[in-house]
XYZ file of C-alpha atoms in Angstrom:
783
model
C 191.688 -45.470 7.187
C 194.490 -45.951 4.669
C 195.578 -43.486 2.007
C 194.013 -45.640 -0.744
C 190.686 -45.708 1.096
C 190.811 -41.935 1.504
C 191.537 -41.458 -2.205
C 188.691 -43.751 -3.255
C 186.268 -42.007 -0.891
C 187.382 -38.624 -2.212
C 186.749 -39.729 -5.802
C 183.425 -41.251 -4.788
C 182.251 -38.029 -3.140
C 183.402 -35.980 -6.150
C 181.461 -38.267 -8.498
C 178.322 -38.044 -6.342
C 178.520 -34.244 -6.252
C 178.864 -34.107 -10.053
C 175.985 -36.539 -10.527
C 173.700 -34.562 -8.217
C 174.589 -31.089 -9.495
C 174.784 -32.178 -13.158
C 177.682 -29.798 -13.740
C 178.995 -32.441 -16.143
C 177.199 -35.135 -18.110
C 177.077 -38.456 -16.309
C 179.070 -40.263 -19.006
C 181.795 -37.602 -18.842
C 181.938 -38.034 -15.068
C 182.352 -41.789 -15.531
C 185.225 -41.348 -17.998
C 186.948 -38.881 -15.672
C 186.565 -41.421 -12.880
C 188.173 -44.102 -15.056
C 191.180 -41.895 -15.785
C 191.557 -40.707 -12.190
C 191.590 -44.255 -10.816
C 194.352 -45.229 -13.242
C 196.408 -42.069 -12.631
C 196.291 -42.572 -8.863
C 197.305 -46.214 -9.215
C 194.110 -47.505 -7.615
C 193.578 -49.816 -10.610
C 195.930 -50.864 -13.393
C 195.592 -49.252 -16.852
C 194.180 -52.485 -18.312
C 191.643 -52.736 -15.468
C 190.659 -49.111 -16.010
C 189.458 -49.858 -19.569
C 188.273 -53.411 -18.898
C 184.699 -52.195 -18.608
C 184.406 -51.770 -22.368
C 184.865 -55.524 -22.871
C 182.813 -56.501 -19.848
C 180.061 -59.077 -20.586
C 177.471 -56.887 -18.855
C 178.293 -53.917 -21.089
C 178.168 -56.100 -24.203
C 174.818 -57.559 -23.175
C 173.360 -54.109 -22.512
C 174.199 -52.679 -25.957
C 173.006 -55.865 -27.667
C 169.688 -55.593 -25.796
C 169.248 -52.013 -27.019
C 169.502 -53.318 -30.595
C 167.084 -56.192 -29.926
C 164.547 -53.783 -28.395
C 164.785 -51.496 -31.416
C 164.391 -54.467 -33.748
C 161.141 -55.476 -32.059
C 159.887 -51.907 -32.337
C 160.877 -51.483 -35.991
C 159.294 -54.809 -36.892
C 155.860 -53.386 -36.067
C 155.286 -55.259 -32.856
C 153.768 -52.129 -31.276
C 150.833 -52.219 -33.684
C 150.181 -55.884 -32.933
C 150.377 -55.291 -29.187
C 148.177 -52.209 -29.422
C 145.312 -54.085 -31.041
C 145.460 -56.777 -28.371
C 145.702 -54.283 -25.504
C 142.638 -52.407 -26.734
C 140.744 -55.691 -27.162
C 141.660 -56.969 -23.683
C 141.196 -53.699 -21.812
C 137.551 -53.181 -22.526
C 136.219 -49.920 -21.095
C 137.135 -50.564 -17.454
C 139.842 -48.383 -15.956
C 140.865 -51.125 -13.512
C 141.031 -53.717 -16.251
C 143.070 -51.420 -18.493
C 145.608 -50.753 -15.726
C 146.016 -54.467 -15.099
C 146.449 -55.263 -18.791
C 148.831 -52.361 -19.457
C 151.022 -53.117 -16.448
C 151.263 -56.837 -17.177
C 151.997 -56.256 -20.868
C 154.664 -53.643 -20.157
C 156.126 -55.832 -17.417
C 156.380 -58.940 -19.592
C 157.934 -56.971 -22.451
C 160.457 -55.386 -20.083
C 161.639 -58.845 -19.073
C 163.349 -59.093 -22.475
C 163.536 -55.490 -23.685
C 164.959 -52.220 -22.396
C 162.339 -50.804 -20.022
C 162.863 -47.335 -21.522
C 162.299 -48.865 -24.957
C 159.117 -50.533 -23.701
C 157.725 -47.246 -22.383
C 158.591 -45.529 -25.668
C 156.946 -48.421 -27.540
C 153.760 -48.495 -25.474
C 153.323 -44.750 -24.944
C 151.313 -44.176 -28.157
C 149.485 -47.489 -27.670
C 148.456 -46.624 -24.118
C 147.299 -43.100 -25.000
C 145.271 -44.395 -27.955
C 143.693 -47.207 -25.905
C 142.774 -44.779 -23.120
C 141.231 -42.250 -25.482
C 139.194 -44.874 -27.290
C 137.808 -46.040 -23.961
C 137.144 -42.529 -22.685
C 139.728 -42.863 -19.889
C 142.204 -40.148 -19.007
C 145.751 -41.175 -20.017
C 146.847 -39.768 -16.647
C 145.207 -42.817 -15.066
C 147.198 -45.354 -17.070
C 150.535 -43.827 -18.163
C 152.212 -43.888 -14.743
C 151.047 -47.484 -14.101
C 152.450 -48.432 -17.514
C 155.847 -46.910 -16.624
C 155.817 -48.616 -13.214
C 154.928 -51.928 -14.874
C 157.900 -51.583 -17.227
C 160.312 -50.912 -14.371
C 158.971 -53.785 -12.258
C 159.058 -56.063 -15.297
C 162.770 -55.423 -15.555
C 163.108 -57.521 -12.385
C 161.732 -60.639 -14.085
C 164.940 -61.723 -15.818
C 168.683 -61.289 -15.747
C 168.548 -59.191 -18.941
C 165.546 -57.092 -17.909
C 167.595 -54.127 -16.752
C 171.336 -53.264 -16.511
C 171.449 -53.393 -12.664
C 170.492 -57.085 -12.806
C 173.440 -57.846 -15.057
C 175.794 -55.741 -12.946
C 174.994 -57.432 -9.626
C 175.317 -60.858 -11.260
C 178.691 -59.872 -12.679
C 179.769 -58.585 -9.245
C 179.039 -62.023 -7.799
C 181.072 -63.759 -10.502
C 184.003 -61.375 -10.015
C 183.866 -62.260 -6.326
C 184.116 -65.956 -7.235
C 180.491 -66.631 -6.315
C 177.851 -68.080 -8.641
C 175.983 -65.416 -10.572
C 172.282 -65.366 -11.340
C 170.663 -67.496 -14.022
C 168.313 -65.956 -16.572
C 165.114 -66.528 -14.576
C 166.432 -66.373 -10.995
C 165.080 -62.839 -10.722
C 161.580 -64.138 -11.487
C 161.348 -65.540 -7.944
C 161.254 -61.977 -6.617
C 160.296 -60.024 -9.721
C 157.032 -61.800 -10.507
C 155.504 -61.306 -7.017
C 156.608 -57.664 -7.112
C 155.047 -57.108 -10.549
C 151.783 -58.753 -9.471
C 151.689 -56.856 -6.176
C 152.451 -53.579 -7.938
C 149.711 -54.247 -10.472
C 147.141 -54.999 -7.766
C 148.183 -51.889 -5.830
C 147.908 -49.611 -8.839
C 144.604 -51.124 -10.048
C 142.791 -50.929 -6.715
C 144.593 -48.254 -4.656
C 147.138 -46.298 -6.676
C 144.681 -45.182 -9.348
C 142.739 -43.228 -6.731
C 145.930 -41.358 -5.826
C 146.554 -40.386 -9.449
C 145.139 -37.119 -10.790
C 142.030 -37.502 -12.904
C 144.045 -35.319 -15.236
C 145.636 -31.919 -15.075
C 143.065 -29.264 -14.165
C 143.684 -27.618 -17.528
C 143.364 -30.907 -19.405
C 139.967 -32.042 -18.204
C 138.377 -34.194 -20.874
C 141.656 -35.632 -22.067
C 140.112 -39.035 -22.335
C 138.335 -38.301 -25.578
C 135.502 -35.890 -24.888
C 137.675 -33.064 -26.203
C 140.086 -32.723 -29.079
C 143.765 -31.892 -28.693
C 142.898 -28.359 -29.751
C 140.508 -28.090 -26.793
C 142.926 -29.704 -24.343
C 145.572 -27.110 -25.125
C 142.966 -24.307 -25.442
C 144.281 -23.337 -28.857
C 141.053 -21.596 -29.866
C 141.574 -19.038 -27.087
C 144.799 -17.888 -28.727
C 143.806 -17.890 -32.411
C 142.829 -14.650 -34.103
C 142.659 -13.271 -37.640
C 144.353 -10.086 -38.884
C 143.747 -8.348 -42.225
C 146.364 -6.220 -43.989
C 144.700 -2.988 -45.162
C 145.268 -1.241 -48.473
C 147.862 0.206 -48.360
C 149.879 -1.480 -45.612
C 153.403 -0.840 -44.374
C 153.815 -4.627 -43.998
C 152.903 -5.365 -47.622
C 155.939 -6.405 -49.624
C 157.705 -7.777 -46.547
C 158.137 -11.470 -45.879
C 156.484 -12.965 -42.811
C 159.881 -13.023 -41.132
C 160.549 -9.359 -41.996
C 157.073 -8.322 -40.888
C 157.894 -9.035 -37.241
C 154.745 -11.114 -36.734
C 156.746 -14.255 -35.952
C 159.920 -13.176 -34.177
C 158.780 -9.840 -32.747
C 155.152 -10.490 -31.847
C 155.829 -14.155 -31.009
C 152.951 -15.383 -33.179
C 152.652 -18.669 -35.028
C 151.103 -18.097 -38.451
C 148.714 -21.001 -38.970
C 147.445 -19.946 -42.365
C 147.495 -17.133 -44.890
C 144.271 -16.488 -46.806
C 144.564 -14.614 -50.094
C 141.374 -14.375 -52.077
C 140.127 -17.938 -52.567
C 143.539 -19.468 -51.798
C 144.589 -20.773 -48.388
C 148.264 -21.349 -47.566
C 148.566 -23.498 -44.455
C 151.681 -22.973 -42.321
C 153.193 -20.578 -44.856
C 156.962 -20.271 -45.082
C 158.751 -17.440 -43.287
C 159.783 -16.265 -46.746
C 156.175 -15.820 -47.935
C 155.683 -12.209 -49.095
C 152.653 -10.426 -47.649
C 150.238 -8.515 -49.858
C 147.576 -5.929 -49.105
C 144.257 -7.629 -48.349
C 145.857 -10.815 -46.974
C 144.220 -12.381 -43.926
C 146.686 -13.855 -41.454
C 145.389 -16.559 -39.114
C 147.727 -16.464 -36.134
C 148.092 -18.039 -32.716
C 149.609 -16.219 -29.750
C 148.897 -13.714 -27.009
C 146.784 -10.959 -28.546
C 147.185 -8.755 -25.456
C 150.964 -8.908 -25.930
C 150.458 -7.998 -29.575
C 148.218 -5.096 -28.549
C 150.858 -3.913 -26.081
C 153.383 -3.755 -28.908
C 150.923 -1.857 -31.068
C 150.451 0.704 -28.308
C 154.052 1.843 -28.760
C 152.945 3.373 -32.021
C 151.232 6.061 -29.960
C 154.652 7.540 -29.174
C 155.840 10.504 -31.200
C 159.326 10.800 -32.715
C 161.178 13.863 -31.450
C 164.312 15.415 -32.996
C 166.386 15.969 -29.873
C 168.348 12.720 -29.798
C 171.955 14.053 -30.000
C 171.312 16.822 -27.482
C 169.601 14.576 -24.950
C 172.219 11.886 -25.443
C 174.992 14.320 -24.609
C 173.155 15.356 -21.465
C 172.697 11.698 -20.511
C 176.360 10.885 -21.109
C 177.438 13.836 -19.020
C 175.380 12.521 -16.113
C 176.488 8.898 -16.421
C 179.536 6.739 -17.074
C 180.581 4.483 -19.928
C 182.710 1.345 -19.891
C 183.718 -1.701 -21.906
C 183.155 -5.039 -20.179
C 185.196 -7.952 -21.510
C 183.318 -11.286 -21.380
C 185.212 -13.817 -19.244
C 185.900 -17.254 -20.733
C 184.421 -19.043 -17.720
C 181.787 -16.423 -16.962
C 178.028 -16.837 -16.960
C 177.568 -14.799 -20.167
C 180.004 -16.721 -22.412
C 178.022 -18.816 -24.862
C 174.779 -17.038 -24.013
C 172.879 -14.129 -25.501
C 172.148 -10.590 -24.333
C 168.714 -10.207 -22.793
C 168.425 -6.458 -22.479
C 165.748 -6.447 -19.789
C 167.596 -9.028 -17.656
C 170.923 -7.208 -18.079
C 169.353 -3.952 -16.977
C 167.659 -5.556 -13.973
C 170.755 -7.545 -12.969
C 173.497 -4.971 -13.441
C 171.589 -1.647 -13.595
C 173.377 -0.942 -16.885
C 172.267 -0.443 -20.486
C 173.966 -2.388 -23.279
C 174.831 -0.040 -26.140
C 176.988 -2.183 -28.423
C 179.264 -5.199 -28.672
C 182.735 -4.964 -30.162
C 184.653 -7.804 -31.754
C 187.955 -7.718 -33.679
C 187.292 -5.759 -36.837
C 183.651 -4.859 -36.195
C 181.298 -3.077 -33.849
C 177.690 -4.260 -33.494
C 174.870 -2.100 -32.178
C 171.772 -3.738 -33.671
C 170.141 -7.134 -33.228
C 172.232 -7.715 -30.142
C 169.629 -10.072 -28.701
C 170.418 -12.532 -31.515
C 174.161 -12.404 -30.825
C 175.849 -15.331 -29.041
C 178.548 -13.904 -26.814
C 182.084 -15.287 -26.894
C 184.993 -14.934 -24.501
C 186.842 -11.722 -25.277
C 183.804 -9.844 -26.619
C 183.631 -6.290 -25.302
C 180.227 -4.993 -24.225
C 179.776 -1.228 -24.226
C 177.544 -0.237 -21.309
C 176.199 3.001 -19.916
C 174.919 3.652 -16.424
C 175.390 5.413 -13.139
C 178.781 5.662 -11.457
C 177.652 3.406 -8.615
C 176.472 0.692 -11.025
C 179.820 0.701 -12.820
C 181.665 0.503 -9.516
C 179.619 -2.562 -8.578
C 180.328 -4.304 -11.904
C 184.027 -4.525 -10.966
C 183.177 -7.413 -8.620
C 181.272 -9.489 -11.204
C 182.990 -12.751 -12.250
C 181.186 -12.675 -15.603
C 183.684 -10.085 -16.861
C 187.450 -10.440 -17.029
C 188.049 -6.683 -17.224
C 186.199 -3.377 -16.923
C 187.623 -0.463 -18.958
C 186.136 3.033 -18.402
C 185.693 5.062 -21.608
C 185.345 8.747 -22.280
C 182.537 10.274 -24.318
C 185.031 11.090 -27.061
C 186.202 7.468 -27.218
C 182.649 6.209 -27.536
C 181.732 8.685 -30.266
C 184.845 7.830 -32.239
C 184.604 4.049 -31.951
C 180.863 3.440 -31.993
C 179.093 6.439 -33.609
C 175.934 5.619 -31.668
C 174.114 8.852 -32.580
C 173.318 7.296 -35.953
C 171.018 4.875 -34.196
C 169.487 7.097 -31.528
C 166.042 8.642 -31.475
C 163.721 10.138 -28.908
C 160.128 9.058 -28.364
C 157.683 11.388 -26.673
C 154.779 10.068 -24.579
C 151.530 11.952 -25.341
C 148.910 12.350 -22.638
C 146.428 10.134 -24.534
C 148.888 7.239 -25.000
C 147.753 3.868 -23.547
C 151.289 3.556 -22.165
C 150.721 6.317 -19.619
C 150.714 4.874 -16.067
C 152.073 1.519 -17.234
C 155.226 0.122 -15.609
C 158.553 -0.573 -17.268
C 158.072 -4.281 -16.541
C 154.823 -4.269 -18.509
C 156.491 -2.646 -21.521
C 159.665 -4.627 -22.133
C 160.188 -3.184 -25.578
C 163.700 -4.573 -25.880
C 162.362 -8.127 -25.634
C 160.527 -7.681 -28.910
C 162.541 -5.153 -30.903
C 166.201 -4.335 -30.756
C 165.418 -1.236 -28.695
C 167.243 -0.127 -25.549
C 165.880 2.536 -23.251
C 169.032 4.506 -22.415
C 167.428 7.140 -20.277
C 164.281 8.976 -19.349
C 163.823 12.773 -19.390
C 161.016 14.041 -17.212
C 160.342 17.755 -16.712
C 163.971 18.590 -17.516
C 165.463 15.979 -15.190
C 167.470 12.929 -16.258
C 166.296 9.660 -14.727
C 168.763 6.775 -15.008
C 167.850 4.652 -12.016
C 164.359 3.248 -12.346
C 162.723 0.069 -11.114
C 160.472 -2.340 -12.947
C 157.448 -1.055 -11.031
C 158.034 2.624 -11.873
C 155.354 4.147 -14.092
C 155.634 6.090 -17.321
C 154.092 9.550 -17.223
C 152.594 11.821 -19.857
C 155.244 14.078 -21.371
C 158.143 11.697 -20.714
C 160.894 11.674 -23.337
C 162.520 8.274 -23.887
C 165.992 8.118 -25.395
C 166.005 4.918 -27.449
C 168.856 3.152 -29.195
C 167.726 0.943 -32.061
C 166.567 0.948 -35.654
C 164.021 3.458 -36.828
C 162.845 0.953 -39.440
C 161.456 -1.100 -36.556
C 159.105 1.793 -35.924
C 157.678 1.158 -39.400
C 156.850 -2.377 -38.269
C 155.100 -0.936 -35.222
C 153.068 1.320 -37.506
C 152.310 -1.691 -39.676
C 151.083 -3.572 -36.600
C 148.823 -0.633 -35.793
C 147.300 -0.761 -39.295
C 146.341 -4.451 -38.992
C 142.610 -5.008 -38.567
C 141.476 -7.737 -36.191
C 138.469 -9.635 -37.548
C 135.665 -10.233 -35.059
C 133.996 -13.097 -36.914
C 136.404 -16.055 -36.776
C 133.959 -18.745 -37.906
C 135.046 -18.772 -41.586
C 138.679 -19.349 -40.612
C 138.555 -21.961 -37.850
C 137.588 -24.951 -39.988
C 141.121 -25.786 -41.113
C 141.435 -28.480 -38.442
C 137.868 -29.689 -38.774
C 138.170 -30.143 -42.544
C 141.492 -31.957 -42.276
C 143.610 -29.295 -43.974
C 145.663 -29.292 -40.808
C 145.900 -31.928 -38.085
C 147.357 -32.086 -34.601
C 149.595 -34.664 -32.981
C 151.048 -34.818 -29.504
C 154.664 -35.900 -29.037
C 157.334 -36.063 -26.375
C 161.107 -36.050 -26.624
C 162.880 -39.393 -26.661
C 165.144 -39.800 -23.590
C 168.136 -40.120 -25.930
C 167.264 -37.000 -27.927
C 170.120 -34.558 -28.378
C 167.615 -31.685 -28.318
C 166.916 -31.929 -24.588
C 168.297 -28.668 -23.220
C 168.093 -26.917 -26.592
C 165.493 -24.462 -27.886
C 162.368 -25.398 -29.819
C 163.861 -23.651 -32.839
C 166.775 -26.106 -32.749
C 164.356 -28.919 -33.661
C 163.826 -27.173 -37.026
C 160.482 -28.923 -37.491
C 159.380 -26.181 -39.877
C 162.358 -26.800 -42.175
C 162.614 -30.577 -41.875
C 158.948 -31.560 -41.828
C 156.999 -28.375 -42.726
C 155.143 -28.552 -39.383
C 155.078 -26.238 -36.353
C 155.026 -26.596 -32.570
C 151.702 -25.064 -31.544
C 151.977 -25.554 -27.770
C 154.066 -27.177 -25.051
C 152.691 -28.816 -21.920
C 154.986 -28.482 -18.924
C 154.500 -28.395 -15.186
C 150.726 -28.509 -15.320
C 150.142 -25.765 -17.881
C 150.176 -25.159 -21.600
C 152.529 -22.639 -23.216
C 151.104 -21.369 -26.498
C 153.140 -18.338 -27.533
C 156.770 -17.319 -28.066
C 157.710 -21.000 -28.173
C 160.746 -20.766 -30.427
C 163.112 -19.687 -27.655
C 161.756 -22.060 -25.002
C 164.359 -24.569 -23.848
C 163.116 -28.139 -24.195
C 163.061 -30.330 -21.097
C 162.758 -34.081 -20.697
C 159.080 -34.910 -20.169
C 157.689 -32.006 -22.219
C 154.614 -32.757 -24.290
C 154.649 -30.981 -27.660
C 151.521 -30.225 -29.645
C 152.491 -30.184 -33.321
C 150.326 -28.912 -36.166
C 150.707 -29.563 -39.863
C 149.291 -31.290 -42.949
C 148.644 -35.018 -42.488
C 151.368 -36.283 -44.892
C 153.974 -34.133 -43.166
C 152.923 -35.200 -39.674
C 153.213 -38.843 -40.753
C 156.942 -38.284 -41.357
C 157.398 -37.551 -37.643
C 156.862 -41.267 -36.963
C 160.388 -41.920 -38.237
C 162.007 -39.239 -36.066
C 164.561 -40.648 -33.639
C 164.093 -37.640 -31.365
C 160.300 -37.671 -30.934
C 157.769 -40.204 -29.694
C 154.394 -39.386 -31.231
C 151.462 -40.293 -28.964
C 148.792 -40.263 -31.686
C 150.825 -41.066 -34.827
C 149.336 -40.207 -38.190
C 149.409 -43.165 -40.572
C 149.193 -42.522 -44.305
C 149.820 -46.170 -45.092
C 149.176 -49.396 -43.132
C 151.833 -50.452 -40.640
C 153.918 -53.330 -42.031
C 154.160 -55.854 -39.197
C 155.098 -58.898 -41.278
C 158.524 -59.098 -39.633
C 157.084 -58.999 -36.112
C 156.976 -62.852 -35.790
C 160.572 -63.058 -37.033
C 161.767 -60.439 -34.535
C 159.914 -62.181 -31.702
C 161.404 -65.509 -32.817
C 164.946 -64.112 -32.649
C 164.317 -62.870 -29.128
C 163.044 -66.338 -28.196
C 166.156 -67.875 -29.764
C 168.360 -65.735 -27.526
C 166.440 -66.869 -24.446
C 166.696 -70.563 -25.416
C 170.426 -70.327 -26.097
C 171.003 -68.694 -22.712
C 168.714 -70.985 -20.704
C 170.115 -74.182 -22.199
C 173.679 -72.995 -21.677
C 174.641 -73.389 -25.322
C 175.925 -69.804 -25.290
C 176.536 -67.346 -22.469
C 173.958 -64.588 -22.334
C 176.203 -61.925 -23.887
C 177.045 -64.071 -26.933
C 173.411 -65.111 -27.324
C 172.418 -61.427 -27.270
C 175.051 -60.508 -29.877
C 173.911 -63.357 -32.149
C 170.238 -62.377 -31.908
C 171.042 -58.695 -32.487
C 173.167 -59.528 -35.524
C 170.414 -61.714 -36.976
C 167.963 -58.839 -36.437
C 170.103 -56.712 -38.757
C 170.811 -59.540 -41.213
C 167.087 -60.293 -41.538
C 166.419 -56.558 -42.107
C 164.206 -56.080 -39.094
C 166.324 -52.932 -38.797
C 169.329 -51.456 -40.582
C 172.823 -51.259 -39.144
C 172.505 -47.472 -38.951
C 169.309 -47.889 -36.932
C 171.073 -50.412 -34.712
C 173.883 -47.968 -33.954
C 171.365 -45.197 -33.268
C 169.377 -47.476 -30.930
C 172.266 -47.867 -28.487
C 172.195 -45.428 -25.599
C 175.913 -44.692 -25.660
C 175.660 -42.532 -22.562
C 174.574 -45.569 -20.555
C 177.288 -47.725 -22.107
C 180.040 -45.242 -21.260
C 178.576 -44.704 -17.795
C 178.726 -48.427 -17.020
C 182.152 -48.948 -18.585
C 183.575 -45.884 -16.872
C 182.192 -46.656 -13.399
C 183.079 -50.376 -13.366
C 186.721 -49.691 -12.326
C 185.393 -47.860 -9.252
C 183.929 -51.141 -8.010
C 187.303 -52.790 -8.455
C 189.038 -49.939 -6.652
C 186.592 -50.170 -3.738
C 187.470 -53.834 -3.335
C 191.245 -53.562 -3.866
C 191.672 -50.569 -1.560
C 189.522 -51.981 1.219
C 186.990 -49.132 0.908
C 184.048 -51.534 0.540
C 185.155 -53.460 3.645
C 185.632 -50.206 5.566
C 182.129 -48.943 4.685
C 180.614 -52.362 5.381
C 182.224 -52.368 8.812
C 180.565 -49.033 9.521
C 177.152 -50.419 8.551
C 177.680 -53.544 10.668
C 178.641 -51.482 13.696
C 175.316 -49.706 13.498
C 172.942 -52.476 12.413
C 174.850 -55.739 12.852
C 173.576 -56.485 16.351
C 169.981 -56.427 15.028
C 170.678 -59.394 12.755
C 171.215 -60.056 9.027
C 167.677 -59.044 8.029
C 168.124 -55.588 9.550
C 171.426 -55.146 7.699
C 169.798 -56.166 4.406
C 166.932 -53.752 5.110
C 169.451 -50.952 5.691
C 171.236 -51.857 2.445
C 167.879 -51.687 0.630
C 166.866 -48.320 2.058
C 170.244 -46.664 1.398
C 170.184 -47.895 -2.207
C 166.560 -46.818 -2.706
C 167.254 -43.321 -1.373
C 170.374 -43.076 -3.522
C 168.369 -43.639 -6.703
C 166.668 -40.273 -6.165
C 169.880 -38.379 -6.838
C 172.411 -40.757 -8.445
C 172.092 -42.563 -11.809
C 170.878 -46.095 -11.118
C 173.755 -47.826 -12.889
C 176.401 -45.808 -11.039
C 174.665 -46.407 -7.716
C 174.532 -50.187 -8.230
C 178.231 -50.272 -9.070
C 178.921 -48.395 -5.809
C 176.590 -50.453 -3.613
C 177.429 -53.912 -5.004
C 180.920 -54.155 -3.410
C 179.496 -52.940 -0.092
C 176.701 -55.503 -0.284
C 179.156 -58.309 -0.996
C 181.314 -57.318 1.968
C 178.249 -57.198 4.218
C 177.102 -60.659 3.112
C 180.605 -62.045 3.651
C 180.851 -60.541 7.139
C 177.406 -61.870 8.044
C 178.122 -65.274 6.541
C 175.048 -65.161 4.285
C 174.581 -65.915 0.590
C 175.968 -63.110 -1.554
C 173.038 -63.525 -3.942
C 170.700 -62.281 -1.197
C 172.553 -58.978 -0.880
C 172.808 -58.542 -4.650
C 169.096 -59.229 -5.088
C 168.342 -56.579 -2.476
C 170.535 -54.035 -4.308
C 168.947 -54.829 -7.699
C 165.371 -54.496 -6.401
C 166.117 -51.335 -4.412
C 167.517 -49.733 -7.580
C 163.983 -49.740 -9.028
C 163.061 -46.155 -8.156
C 159.406 -45.196 -8.479
C 159.035 -42.103 -6.308
C 160.626 -39.470 -8.559
C 159.995 -38.356 -12.154
C 163.696 -37.717 -12.726
C 165.139 -40.865 -11.172
C 164.374 -42.974 -14.230
C 163.814 -42.045 -17.881
C 160.668 -44.211 -17.966
C 159.046 -41.917 -15.388
C 160.250 -38.800 -17.197
C 158.810 -40.002 -20.503
C 155.224 -40.144 -19.231
C 155.365 -36.962 -17.153
C 154.374 -34.513 -19.906
C 151.866 -36.728 -21.776
C 150.220 -37.676 -18.466
C 150.215 -34.111 -17.158
C 151.859 -35.269 -13.928
C 153.526 -33.111 -11.327
C 156.462 -34.082 -9.125
C 154.154 -34.597 -6.152
C 152.127 -37.210 -8.065
C 155.146 -39.521 -8.160
C 155.644 -39.093 -4.422
C 151.966 -39.755 -3.673
C 151.818 -42.940 -5.730
C 155.411 -44.152 -5.972
C 156.133 -43.611 -2.262
C 153.550 -46.072 -0.894
C 154.282 -48.535 -3.716
C 158.019 -48.402 -2.939
C 157.240 -49.144 0.715
C 155.129 -52.147 -0.362
C 157.962 -53.457 -2.551
C 160.376 -53.084 0.366
C 158.177 -55.183 2.657
C 157.656 -57.902 0.029
C 161.354 -58.052 -0.823
C 162.389 -58.362 2.820
C 159.845 -61.158 3.241
C 160.771 -63.130 0.097
C 164.561 -62.835 -0.111
C 165.176 -64.981 3.047
C 162.866 -67.672 1.633
C 164.942 -68.199 -1.518
C 168.358 -67.107 -0.220
C 168.440 -67.878 3.524
C 170.177 -65.313 5.709
C 171.299 -67.828 8.325
């Protein structure tokens, strides 16, 4: 092994670790790889950036624009009508039609774009026919991925393996060479899913029984179970406050569906709506959680706060913890319950240059250098010294704390009467700090100070709780206690039935910037005047405290709002609406023009008048010039992460060839499988690539495996196209929901679990392997 080979292998392992762990975004990893290869002299500077002008990269971004043009031109509506007409009411027939349609479209469009295009169509067709979408969404995604194997432009790996051949001075693939393998695979996959795979699919999630049309979206997400009505009495401590100030939204975690005032009904009222006595609030959320909050009103306010605080401080220690720049807390927020459980310390305040904060700490985003004032036992503060989250730990005296923070101004003591519903409840059940900005600093029981307590410890009658927080929050608790729950809900549940409010189901687009951000970051209430009513994830519906939930790829979002506002979601670049609301007919008059431009690109490439990348650029430009889409929409359609990933990883392929790394790895494979013959080596190449797709981005994996495949074919004396075809087909991963965005897209709407992809995609992948190994030698002989 030479030094260059060792360096390339080291970089390759580092890239794989980063891809698997996702410590960095995949496009960032690719750019770092590009720079590292140039710095180490493994490729020249011009070769390091050559990927950005590579024909494959150009073709890929042009195809993103063409796919978006077809979508914007209204082709989905045209396809949807035909799919519904052809599918009939047979589940088998619908699977066959959906898979063939998605497969044929994917031959000329981005397969992710095809799934996004057909997702609403497939759900609508299934519901009209009384079939669970869970039975057809995964087949549709599989059809799109298999359809990508029909043509050279069907998917980026096809272009990359063809380019690898040309760079190796071998003939690349023509536009329809992939059809020789891709068409049998698509047909075999369709037959498998229609007659075997559909029995392995869940009828639907246990909680979503009836998804096919016998129940409404409201029933599927069990919204009625979480809706209740509250009346403000006369007088009310909440009257005169806005909904946001009342604590009903942020504190109680409720979604206010409507506000009824006399004969007026305000649907999805603004957070700034002022409450009045006599108002009826129709809310959705966990009523038992709301009741638990109301039970805190049974506590009595005592007047011993300073005295008890001094006793507590005398029995404990105080310190300032400085947030480390690279620590786990930097950029995050303080979760009082978690902090207490994790560090056995109470957070009293946060100090920044020029100011000290002791209220609403849960809303504060911590920055490096912030100082957190904590109080706890001596042993807990000794243990904190070893925590990497803090760059320094500074013990403080009681006098220092009183001078700098003046905490007594925000301290009060709550007594626990014998008749309180909180008696014999655990601390875990009463996480008051999660709702209000309250911190339980200590517990006084029969004259003793209790600092160390576990989540399972019970509150007892007569306990005195030293609380840090705002006494005005106690007024909100009293206001909660005054609210009257109405038993008869029938007059208030007709908002959906009468069309005042409607429901749509949506999922995040794979290119959405909001993946990994909170629901509140979507700002649907401000942008569209609609609300997220529930989220389907991992086989269950979440219906309360949604604002702080972090969005994940594959989530299904149930959104409620007036019909005109929901219709505006159709234009969102971040959401794919499964049952889009239409307030005006879809304009599909440009659909024939968009389809004609796609056909023009194919003809130019097939006839050899223009190379495929120039034909794609011409067709994409004409799409914009003919106003099938705007230039801004064209830019937004490009998945720049994929473009930078390809361009950044291309130099690695060059480095593997120049350094001899590909030949070295190929020699290792040959030593193990070579004596079994070329077919066994190709089978090994297929299996390694297929397994790699479970953890490594497909494009990056193909760029790694292509040089190895070429070296293997050269050593075996077989056609390089055979090895490249094997790599391209093996890169079609079906057995994992996270291995391809097409699978991720249908996970939430279909209610699938990870195991469903293994149950169905595993056997199908094995079938594709057998067919590929049987067909490749027929068209590209291995001897």
